[in-house]
Short mmCIF file of N, CA and C in Angstrom, two decimals:
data_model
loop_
_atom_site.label_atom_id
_atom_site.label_comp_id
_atom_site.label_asym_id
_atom_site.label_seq_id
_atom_site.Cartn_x
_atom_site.Cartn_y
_atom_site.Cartn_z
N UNK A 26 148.55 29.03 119.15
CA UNK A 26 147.31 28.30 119.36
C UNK A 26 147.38 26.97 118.62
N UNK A 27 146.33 26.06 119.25
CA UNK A 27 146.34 24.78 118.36
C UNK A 27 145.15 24.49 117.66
N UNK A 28 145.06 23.60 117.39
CA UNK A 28 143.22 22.90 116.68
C UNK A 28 143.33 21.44 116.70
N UNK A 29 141.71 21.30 116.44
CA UNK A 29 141.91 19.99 116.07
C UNK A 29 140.30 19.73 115.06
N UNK A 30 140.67 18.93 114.43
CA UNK A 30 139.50 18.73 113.44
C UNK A 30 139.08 17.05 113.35
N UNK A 31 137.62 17.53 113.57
CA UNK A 31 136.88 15.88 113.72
C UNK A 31 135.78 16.33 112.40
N UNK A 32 136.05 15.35 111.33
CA UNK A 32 135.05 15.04 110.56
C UNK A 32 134.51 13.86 111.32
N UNK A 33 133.35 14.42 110.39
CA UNK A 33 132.11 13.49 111.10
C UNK A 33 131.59 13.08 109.38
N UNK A 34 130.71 11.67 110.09
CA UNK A 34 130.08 10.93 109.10
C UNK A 34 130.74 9.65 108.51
N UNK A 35 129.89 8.86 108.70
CA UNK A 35 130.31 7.36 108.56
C UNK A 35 130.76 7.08 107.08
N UNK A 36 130.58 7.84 106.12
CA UNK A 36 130.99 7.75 104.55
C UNK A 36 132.06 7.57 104.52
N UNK A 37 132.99 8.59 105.26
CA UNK A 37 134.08 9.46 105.47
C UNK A 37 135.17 8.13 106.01
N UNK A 38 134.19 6.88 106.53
CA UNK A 38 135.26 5.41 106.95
C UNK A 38 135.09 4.69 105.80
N UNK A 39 134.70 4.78 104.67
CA UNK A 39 134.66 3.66 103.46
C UNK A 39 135.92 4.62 102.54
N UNK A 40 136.02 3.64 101.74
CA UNK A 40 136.86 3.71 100.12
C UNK A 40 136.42 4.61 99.56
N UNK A 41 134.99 5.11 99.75
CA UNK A 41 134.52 5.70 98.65
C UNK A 41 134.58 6.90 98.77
N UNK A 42 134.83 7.81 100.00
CA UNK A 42 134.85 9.30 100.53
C UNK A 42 135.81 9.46 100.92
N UNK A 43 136.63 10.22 100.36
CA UNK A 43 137.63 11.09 100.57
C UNK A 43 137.44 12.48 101.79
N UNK A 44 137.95 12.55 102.96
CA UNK A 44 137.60 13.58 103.34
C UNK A 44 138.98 14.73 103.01
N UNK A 45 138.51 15.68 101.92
CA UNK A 45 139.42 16.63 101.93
C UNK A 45 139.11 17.89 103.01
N UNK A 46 138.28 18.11 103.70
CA UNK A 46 137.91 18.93 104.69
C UNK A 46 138.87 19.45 105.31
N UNK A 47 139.51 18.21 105.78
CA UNK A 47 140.23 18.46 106.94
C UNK A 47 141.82 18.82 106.22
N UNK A 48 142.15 18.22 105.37
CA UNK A 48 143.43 18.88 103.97
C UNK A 48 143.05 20.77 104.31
N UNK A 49 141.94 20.94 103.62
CA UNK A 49 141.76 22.49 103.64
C UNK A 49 141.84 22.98 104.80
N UNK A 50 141.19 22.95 105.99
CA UNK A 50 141.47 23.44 107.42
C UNK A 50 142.23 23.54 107.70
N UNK A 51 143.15 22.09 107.38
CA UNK A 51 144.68 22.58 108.11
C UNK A 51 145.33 23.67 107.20
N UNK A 52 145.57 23.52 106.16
CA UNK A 52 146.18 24.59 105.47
C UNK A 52 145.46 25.94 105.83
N UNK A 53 144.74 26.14 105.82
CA UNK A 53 144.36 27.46 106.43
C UNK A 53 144.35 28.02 107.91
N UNK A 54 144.23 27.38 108.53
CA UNK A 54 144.65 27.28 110.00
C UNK A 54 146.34 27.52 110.29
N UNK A 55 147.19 26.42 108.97
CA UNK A 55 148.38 27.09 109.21
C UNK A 55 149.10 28.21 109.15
N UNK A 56 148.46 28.78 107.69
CA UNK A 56 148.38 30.38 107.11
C UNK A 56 148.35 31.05 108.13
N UNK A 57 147.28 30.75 109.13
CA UNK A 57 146.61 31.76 110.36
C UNK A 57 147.99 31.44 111.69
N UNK A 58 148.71 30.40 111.39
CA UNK A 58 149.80 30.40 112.52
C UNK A 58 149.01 29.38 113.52
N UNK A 59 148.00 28.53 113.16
CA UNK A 59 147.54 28.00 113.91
C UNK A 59 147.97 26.28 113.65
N UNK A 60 148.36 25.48 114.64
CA UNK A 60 149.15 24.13 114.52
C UNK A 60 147.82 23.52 114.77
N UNK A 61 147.63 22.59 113.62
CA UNK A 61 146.55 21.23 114.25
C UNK A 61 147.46 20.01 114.11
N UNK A 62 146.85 20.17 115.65
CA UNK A 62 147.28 18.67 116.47
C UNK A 62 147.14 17.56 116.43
N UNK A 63 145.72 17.55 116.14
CA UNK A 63 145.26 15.93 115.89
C UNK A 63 143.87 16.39 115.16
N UNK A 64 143.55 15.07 114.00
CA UNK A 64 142.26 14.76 113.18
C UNK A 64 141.67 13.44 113.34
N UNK A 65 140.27 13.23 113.29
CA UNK A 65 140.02 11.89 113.38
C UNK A 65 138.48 12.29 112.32
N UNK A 66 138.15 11.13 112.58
CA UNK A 66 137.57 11.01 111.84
C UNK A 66 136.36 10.23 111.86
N UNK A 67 135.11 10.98 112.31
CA UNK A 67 134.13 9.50 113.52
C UNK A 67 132.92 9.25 112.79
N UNK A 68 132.35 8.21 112.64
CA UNK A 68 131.15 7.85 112.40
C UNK A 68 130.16 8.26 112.63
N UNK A 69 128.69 8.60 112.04
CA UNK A 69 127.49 8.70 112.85
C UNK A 69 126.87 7.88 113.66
N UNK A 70 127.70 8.09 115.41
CA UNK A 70 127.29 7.42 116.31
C UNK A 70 127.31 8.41 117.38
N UNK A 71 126.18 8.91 118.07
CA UNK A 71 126.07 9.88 119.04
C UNK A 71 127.44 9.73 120.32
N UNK A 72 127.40 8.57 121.00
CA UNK A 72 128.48 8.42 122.16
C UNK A 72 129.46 8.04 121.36
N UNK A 73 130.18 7.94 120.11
CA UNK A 73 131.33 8.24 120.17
C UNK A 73 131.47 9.52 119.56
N UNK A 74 130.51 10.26 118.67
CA UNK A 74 130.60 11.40 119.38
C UNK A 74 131.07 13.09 119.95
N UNK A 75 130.81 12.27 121.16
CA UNK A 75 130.71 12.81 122.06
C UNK A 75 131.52 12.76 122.82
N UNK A 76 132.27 11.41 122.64
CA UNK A 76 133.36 10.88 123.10
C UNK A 76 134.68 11.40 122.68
N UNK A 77 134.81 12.07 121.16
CA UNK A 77 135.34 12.79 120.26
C UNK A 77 135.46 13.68 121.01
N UNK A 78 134.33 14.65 121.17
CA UNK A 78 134.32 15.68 121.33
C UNK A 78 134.83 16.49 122.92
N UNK A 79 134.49 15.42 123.58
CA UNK A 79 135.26 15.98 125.11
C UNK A 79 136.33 15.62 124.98
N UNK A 80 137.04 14.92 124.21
CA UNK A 80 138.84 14.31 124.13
C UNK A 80 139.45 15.47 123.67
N UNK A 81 138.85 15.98 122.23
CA UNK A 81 139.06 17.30 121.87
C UNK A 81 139.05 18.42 122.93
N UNK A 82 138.46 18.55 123.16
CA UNK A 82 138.21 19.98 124.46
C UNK A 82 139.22 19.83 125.22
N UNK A 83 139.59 18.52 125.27
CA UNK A 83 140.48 18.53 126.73
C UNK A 83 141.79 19.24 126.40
N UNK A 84 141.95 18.63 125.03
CA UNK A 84 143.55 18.75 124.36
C UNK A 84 143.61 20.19 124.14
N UNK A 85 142.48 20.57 122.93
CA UNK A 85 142.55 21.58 122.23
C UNK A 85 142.19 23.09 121.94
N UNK A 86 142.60 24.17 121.98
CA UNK A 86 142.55 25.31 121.75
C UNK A 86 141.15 25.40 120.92
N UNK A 87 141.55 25.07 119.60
CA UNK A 87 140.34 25.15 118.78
C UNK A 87 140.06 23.85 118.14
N UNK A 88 138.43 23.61 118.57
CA UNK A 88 137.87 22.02 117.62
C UNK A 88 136.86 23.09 116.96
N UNK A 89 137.14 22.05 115.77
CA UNK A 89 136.34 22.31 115.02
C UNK A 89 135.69 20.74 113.94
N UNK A 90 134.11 20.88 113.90
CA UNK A 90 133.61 19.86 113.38
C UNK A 90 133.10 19.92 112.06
N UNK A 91 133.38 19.36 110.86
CA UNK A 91 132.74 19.70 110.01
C UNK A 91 131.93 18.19 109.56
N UNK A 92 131.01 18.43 108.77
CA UNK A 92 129.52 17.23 108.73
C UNK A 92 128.74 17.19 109.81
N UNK A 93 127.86 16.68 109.69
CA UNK A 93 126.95 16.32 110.29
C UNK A 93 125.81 17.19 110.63
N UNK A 94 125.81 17.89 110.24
CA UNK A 94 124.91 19.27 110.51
C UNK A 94 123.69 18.73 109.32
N UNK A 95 123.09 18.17 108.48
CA UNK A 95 122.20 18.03 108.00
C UNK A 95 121.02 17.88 108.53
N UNK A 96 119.70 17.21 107.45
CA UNK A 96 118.55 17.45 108.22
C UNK A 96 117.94 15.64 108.64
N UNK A 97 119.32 14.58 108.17
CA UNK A 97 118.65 13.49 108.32
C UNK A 97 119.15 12.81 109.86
N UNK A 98 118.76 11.56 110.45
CA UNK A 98 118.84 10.96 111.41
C UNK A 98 120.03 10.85 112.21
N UNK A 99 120.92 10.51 111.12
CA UNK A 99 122.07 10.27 111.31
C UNK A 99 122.94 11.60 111.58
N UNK A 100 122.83 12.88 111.18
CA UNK A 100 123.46 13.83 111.73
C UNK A 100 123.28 14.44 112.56
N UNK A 101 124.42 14.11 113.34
CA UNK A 101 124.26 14.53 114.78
C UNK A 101 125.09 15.03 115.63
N UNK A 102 125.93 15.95 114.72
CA UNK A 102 127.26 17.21 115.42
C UNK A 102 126.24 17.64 116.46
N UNK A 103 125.27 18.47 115.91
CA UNK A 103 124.74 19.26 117.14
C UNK A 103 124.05 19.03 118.53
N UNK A 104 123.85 17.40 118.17
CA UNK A 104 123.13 16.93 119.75
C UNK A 104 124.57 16.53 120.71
N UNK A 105 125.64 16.12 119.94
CA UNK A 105 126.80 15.15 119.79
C UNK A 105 127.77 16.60 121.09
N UNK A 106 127.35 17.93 120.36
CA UNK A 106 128.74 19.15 120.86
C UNK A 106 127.81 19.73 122.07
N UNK A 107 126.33 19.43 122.01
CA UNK A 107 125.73 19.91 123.12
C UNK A 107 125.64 19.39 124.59
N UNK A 108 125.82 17.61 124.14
CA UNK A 108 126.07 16.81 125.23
C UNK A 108 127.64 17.09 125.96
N UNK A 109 128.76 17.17 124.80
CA UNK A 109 129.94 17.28 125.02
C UNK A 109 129.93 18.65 126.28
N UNK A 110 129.98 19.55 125.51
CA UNK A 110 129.18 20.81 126.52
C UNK A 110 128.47 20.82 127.47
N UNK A 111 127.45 19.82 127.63
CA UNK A 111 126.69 20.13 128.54
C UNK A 111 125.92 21.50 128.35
N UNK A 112 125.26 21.79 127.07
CA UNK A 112 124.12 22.87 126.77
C UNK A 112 123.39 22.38 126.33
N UNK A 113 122.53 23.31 125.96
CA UNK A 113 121.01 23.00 125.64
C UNK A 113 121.34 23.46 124.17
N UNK A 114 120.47 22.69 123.03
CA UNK A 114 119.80 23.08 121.78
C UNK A 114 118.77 23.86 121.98
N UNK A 115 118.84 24.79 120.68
CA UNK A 115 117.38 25.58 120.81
C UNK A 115 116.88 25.85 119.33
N UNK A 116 115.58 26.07 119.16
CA UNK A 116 115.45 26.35 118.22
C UNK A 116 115.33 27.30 117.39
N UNK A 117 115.83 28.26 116.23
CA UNK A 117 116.15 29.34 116.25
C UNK A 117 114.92 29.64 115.13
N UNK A 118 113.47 30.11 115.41
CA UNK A 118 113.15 30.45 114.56
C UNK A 118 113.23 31.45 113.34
N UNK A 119 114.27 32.18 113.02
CA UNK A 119 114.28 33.17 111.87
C UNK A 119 115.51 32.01 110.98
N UNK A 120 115.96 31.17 111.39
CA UNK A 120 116.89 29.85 111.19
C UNK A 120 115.67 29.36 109.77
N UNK A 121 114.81 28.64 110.69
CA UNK A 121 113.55 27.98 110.18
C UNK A 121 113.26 28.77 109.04
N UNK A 122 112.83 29.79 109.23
CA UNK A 122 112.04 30.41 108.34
C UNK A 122 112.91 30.48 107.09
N UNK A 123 113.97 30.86 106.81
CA UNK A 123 115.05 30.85 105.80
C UNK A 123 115.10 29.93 105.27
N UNK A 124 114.89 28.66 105.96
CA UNK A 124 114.83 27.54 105.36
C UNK A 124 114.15 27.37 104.91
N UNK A 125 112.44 27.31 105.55
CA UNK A 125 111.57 27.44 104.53
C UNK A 125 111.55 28.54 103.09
N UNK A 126 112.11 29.35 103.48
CA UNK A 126 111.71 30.26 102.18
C UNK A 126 112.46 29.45 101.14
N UNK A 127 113.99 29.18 101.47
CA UNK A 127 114.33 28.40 100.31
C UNK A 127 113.93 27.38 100.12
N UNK A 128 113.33 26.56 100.36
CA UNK A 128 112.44 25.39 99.64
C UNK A 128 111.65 25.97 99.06
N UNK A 129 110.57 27.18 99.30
CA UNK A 129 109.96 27.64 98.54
C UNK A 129 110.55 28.58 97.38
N UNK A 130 111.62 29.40 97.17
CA UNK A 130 111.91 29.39 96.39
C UNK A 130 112.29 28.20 94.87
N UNK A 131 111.93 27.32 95.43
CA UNK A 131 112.45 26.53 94.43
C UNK A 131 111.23 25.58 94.09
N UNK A 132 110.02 26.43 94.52
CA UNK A 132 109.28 25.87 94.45
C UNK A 132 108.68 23.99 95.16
N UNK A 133 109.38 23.78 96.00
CA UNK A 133 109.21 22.84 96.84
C UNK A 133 108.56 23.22 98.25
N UNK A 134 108.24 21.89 99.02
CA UNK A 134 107.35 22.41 100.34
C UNK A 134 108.66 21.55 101.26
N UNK A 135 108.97 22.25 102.20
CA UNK A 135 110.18 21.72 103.37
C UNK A 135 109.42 20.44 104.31
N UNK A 136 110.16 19.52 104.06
CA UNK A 136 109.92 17.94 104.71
C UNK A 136 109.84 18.20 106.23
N UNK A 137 109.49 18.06 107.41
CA UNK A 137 109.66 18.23 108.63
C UNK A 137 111.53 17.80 109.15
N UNK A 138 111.75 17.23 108.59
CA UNK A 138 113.43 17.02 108.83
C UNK A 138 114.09 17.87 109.08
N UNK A 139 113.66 18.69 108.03
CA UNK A 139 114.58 19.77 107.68
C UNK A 139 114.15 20.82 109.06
N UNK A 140 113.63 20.91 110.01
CA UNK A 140 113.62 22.13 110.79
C UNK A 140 114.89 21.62 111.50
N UNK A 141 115.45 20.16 111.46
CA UNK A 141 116.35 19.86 112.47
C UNK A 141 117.91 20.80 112.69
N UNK A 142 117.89 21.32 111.12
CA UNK A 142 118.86 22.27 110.65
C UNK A 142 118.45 23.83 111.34
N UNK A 143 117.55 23.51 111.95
CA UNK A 143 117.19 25.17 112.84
C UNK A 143 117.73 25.15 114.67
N UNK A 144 118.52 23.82 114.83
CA UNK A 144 118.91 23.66 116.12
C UNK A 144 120.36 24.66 116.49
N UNK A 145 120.19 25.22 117.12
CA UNK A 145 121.51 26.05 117.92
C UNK A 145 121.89 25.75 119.20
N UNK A 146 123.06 25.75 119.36
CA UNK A 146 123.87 25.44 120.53
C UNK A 146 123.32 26.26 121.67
N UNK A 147 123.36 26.62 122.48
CA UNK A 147 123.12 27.65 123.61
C UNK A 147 124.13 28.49 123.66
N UNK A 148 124.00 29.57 123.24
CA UNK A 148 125.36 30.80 123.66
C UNK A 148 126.22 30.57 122.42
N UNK A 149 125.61 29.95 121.48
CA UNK A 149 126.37 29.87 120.20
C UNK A 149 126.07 30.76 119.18
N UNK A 150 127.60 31.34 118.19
CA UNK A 150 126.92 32.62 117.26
C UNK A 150 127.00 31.74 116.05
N UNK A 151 125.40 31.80 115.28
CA UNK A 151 125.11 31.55 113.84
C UNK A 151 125.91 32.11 113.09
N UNK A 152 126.60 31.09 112.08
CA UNK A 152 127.29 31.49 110.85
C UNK A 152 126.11 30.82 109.78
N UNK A 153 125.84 32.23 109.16
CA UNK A 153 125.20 32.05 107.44
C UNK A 153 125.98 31.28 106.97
N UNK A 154 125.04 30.55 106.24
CA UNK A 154 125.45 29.13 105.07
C UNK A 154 124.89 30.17 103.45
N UNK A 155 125.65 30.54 102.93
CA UNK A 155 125.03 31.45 102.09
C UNK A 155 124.92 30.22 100.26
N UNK A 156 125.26 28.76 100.78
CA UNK A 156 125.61 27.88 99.82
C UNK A 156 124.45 26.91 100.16
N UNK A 157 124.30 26.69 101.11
CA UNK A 157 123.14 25.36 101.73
C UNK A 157 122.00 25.69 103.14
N UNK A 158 121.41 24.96 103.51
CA UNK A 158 120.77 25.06 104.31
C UNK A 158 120.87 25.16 105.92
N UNK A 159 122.09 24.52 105.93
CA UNK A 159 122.62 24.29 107.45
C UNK A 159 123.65 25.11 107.61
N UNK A 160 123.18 26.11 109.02
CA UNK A 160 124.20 27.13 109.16
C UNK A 160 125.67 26.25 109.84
N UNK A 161 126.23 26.95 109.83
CA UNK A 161 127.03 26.95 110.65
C UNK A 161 127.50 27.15 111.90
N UNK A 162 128.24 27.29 113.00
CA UNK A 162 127.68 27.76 114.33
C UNK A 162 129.60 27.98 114.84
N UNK A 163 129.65 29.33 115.65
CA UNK A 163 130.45 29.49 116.57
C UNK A 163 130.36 29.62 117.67
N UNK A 164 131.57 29.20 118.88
CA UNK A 164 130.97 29.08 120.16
C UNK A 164 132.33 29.69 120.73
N UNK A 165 132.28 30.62 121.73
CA UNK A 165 133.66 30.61 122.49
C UNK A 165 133.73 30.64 124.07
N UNK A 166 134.61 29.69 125.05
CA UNK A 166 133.80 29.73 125.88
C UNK A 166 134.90 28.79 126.76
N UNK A 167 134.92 28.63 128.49
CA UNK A 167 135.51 28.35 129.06
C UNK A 167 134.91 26.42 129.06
N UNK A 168 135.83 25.48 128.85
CA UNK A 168 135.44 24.24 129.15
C UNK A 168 136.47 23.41 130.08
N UNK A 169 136.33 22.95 130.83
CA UNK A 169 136.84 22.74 131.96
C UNK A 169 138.00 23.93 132.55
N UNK A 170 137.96 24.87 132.20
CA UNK A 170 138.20 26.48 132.98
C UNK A 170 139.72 26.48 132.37
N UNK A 171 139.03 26.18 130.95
CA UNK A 171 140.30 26.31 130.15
C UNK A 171 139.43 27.35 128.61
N UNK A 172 140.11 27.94 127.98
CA UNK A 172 139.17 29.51 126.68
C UNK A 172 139.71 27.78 125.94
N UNK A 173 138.06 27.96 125.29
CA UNK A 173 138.30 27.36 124.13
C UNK A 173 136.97 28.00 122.78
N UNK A 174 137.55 27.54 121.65
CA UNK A 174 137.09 28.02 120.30
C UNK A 174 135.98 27.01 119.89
N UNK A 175 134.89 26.51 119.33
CA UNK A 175 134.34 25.73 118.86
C UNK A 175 133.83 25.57 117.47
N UNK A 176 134.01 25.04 116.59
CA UNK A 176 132.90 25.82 115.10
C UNK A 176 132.73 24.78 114.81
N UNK A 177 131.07 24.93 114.44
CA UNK A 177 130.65 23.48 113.47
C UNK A 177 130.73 24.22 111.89
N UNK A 178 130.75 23.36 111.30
CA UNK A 178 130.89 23.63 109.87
C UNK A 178 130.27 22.72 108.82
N UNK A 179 129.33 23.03 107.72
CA UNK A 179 128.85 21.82 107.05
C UNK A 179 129.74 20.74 106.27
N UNK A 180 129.17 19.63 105.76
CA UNK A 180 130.29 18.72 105.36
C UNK A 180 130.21 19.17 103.98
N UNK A 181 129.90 19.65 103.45
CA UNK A 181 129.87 19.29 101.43
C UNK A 181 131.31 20.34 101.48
N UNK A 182 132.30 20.23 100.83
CA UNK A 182 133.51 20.87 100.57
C UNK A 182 132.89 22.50 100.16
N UNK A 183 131.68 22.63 99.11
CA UNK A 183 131.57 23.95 98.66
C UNK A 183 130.99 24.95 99.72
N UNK A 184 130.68 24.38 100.50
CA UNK A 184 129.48 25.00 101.69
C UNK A 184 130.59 25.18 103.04
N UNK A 185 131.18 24.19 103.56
CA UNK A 185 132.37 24.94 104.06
C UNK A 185 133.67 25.45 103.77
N UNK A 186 133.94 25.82 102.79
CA UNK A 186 134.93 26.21 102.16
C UNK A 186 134.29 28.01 102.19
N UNK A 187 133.39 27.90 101.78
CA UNK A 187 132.91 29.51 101.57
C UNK A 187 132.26 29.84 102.74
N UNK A 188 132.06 29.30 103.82
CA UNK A 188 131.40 29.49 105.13
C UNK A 188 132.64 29.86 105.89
N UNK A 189 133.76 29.16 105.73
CA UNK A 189 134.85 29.36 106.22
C UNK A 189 135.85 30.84 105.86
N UNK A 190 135.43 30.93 104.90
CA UNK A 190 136.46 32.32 104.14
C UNK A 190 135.71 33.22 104.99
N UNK A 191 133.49 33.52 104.55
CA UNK A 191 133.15 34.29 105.32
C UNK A 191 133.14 34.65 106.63
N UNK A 192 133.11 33.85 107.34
CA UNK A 192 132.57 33.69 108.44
C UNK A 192 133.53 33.25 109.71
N UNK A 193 134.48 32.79 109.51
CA UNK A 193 135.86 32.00 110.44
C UNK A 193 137.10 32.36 109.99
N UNK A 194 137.60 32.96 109.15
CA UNK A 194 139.15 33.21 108.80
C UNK A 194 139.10 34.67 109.73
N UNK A 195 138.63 35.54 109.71
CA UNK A 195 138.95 36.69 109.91
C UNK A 195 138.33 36.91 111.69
N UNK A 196 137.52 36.07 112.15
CA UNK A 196 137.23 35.69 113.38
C UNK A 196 138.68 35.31 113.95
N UNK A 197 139.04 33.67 113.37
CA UNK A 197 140.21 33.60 113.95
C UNK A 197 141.59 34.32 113.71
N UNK A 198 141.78 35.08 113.11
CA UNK A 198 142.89 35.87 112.73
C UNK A 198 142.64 37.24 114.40
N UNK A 199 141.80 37.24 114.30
CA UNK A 199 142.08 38.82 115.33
C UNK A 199 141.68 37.73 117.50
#
């Protein structure tokens, strides 16, 4: 099998952000016997994207996106893989509610932004974020009538790093 990994987020093109994301993926992906093919690395700009993201599909076995899954303007994996797809977002209320509880645990009240982190792919399986707010999401599924793998993944290194051990190593291994 192959992969390919698109960080997302415009930080990720300055001096100042290092993306090690994609360092860790591949090494673990290789462990798993899995070759990544190509990485890039795209800005928060919806049509490119999207543009990303069907280039990927075309090539690759498994894409996988990590960033952009937050609750501000600019993140926009999930409108970005739905267009690519051609599915619908939905909103997952027991998503929401988790979210709210943790703001309230911490004694805070949840900003309206934040429900944006309650959007799901269509036919996509929720991966628990057991580190942050924004789940994660798997998808598996024929795209241009070719099996392909999909996973979004959050950007902060600690949140997909441990989203990944739980939730995606042992998925892709079997």
């Amino acid at each position: 099998m192959n992969a390919e990994i698109i960080a997302v987020g415009s930080e990720l093109l300055t001096p100042f952000r290092t993306d090690t994301n994609s360092l860790y993926l591949t090494e673990q992906l290789n462990q798993l016997g899995v070759d990544v093919i190509f990485k890039s690395v795209v800005g928060d700009d919806l049509g490119r994207l999207v543009a990303a993201g069907q280039h990927a599909l075309f090539r690759s076995e498994i894409v996988i996106f990590s960033g952009g899954l937050g609750p501000t303007e600019d993140d926009l994996t999930r409108e970005a893989v739905a267009q690519a797809l051609g599915v619908a977002l939905r909103r997952d209320e027991e998503i929401l509610d988790q979210i709210e509880q943790r703001f309230a645990a911490r004694g805070w009240k949840m900003s309206p932004n934040n429900a944006k982190q309650a959007e799901v792919l269509e036919g996509a399986t929720v991966l628990p974020n057991a580190n942050g707010t924004a789940p994660g999401q798997w998808m598996c599924g024929k795209f241009d009538g070719r099996e392909r793998i999909i996973i979004l993944l959050p950007g902060p290194p600690h949140e997909l790093k441990a989203l990944f051990e739980a939730e995606c190593r042992e998925r892709l291994r079997s």
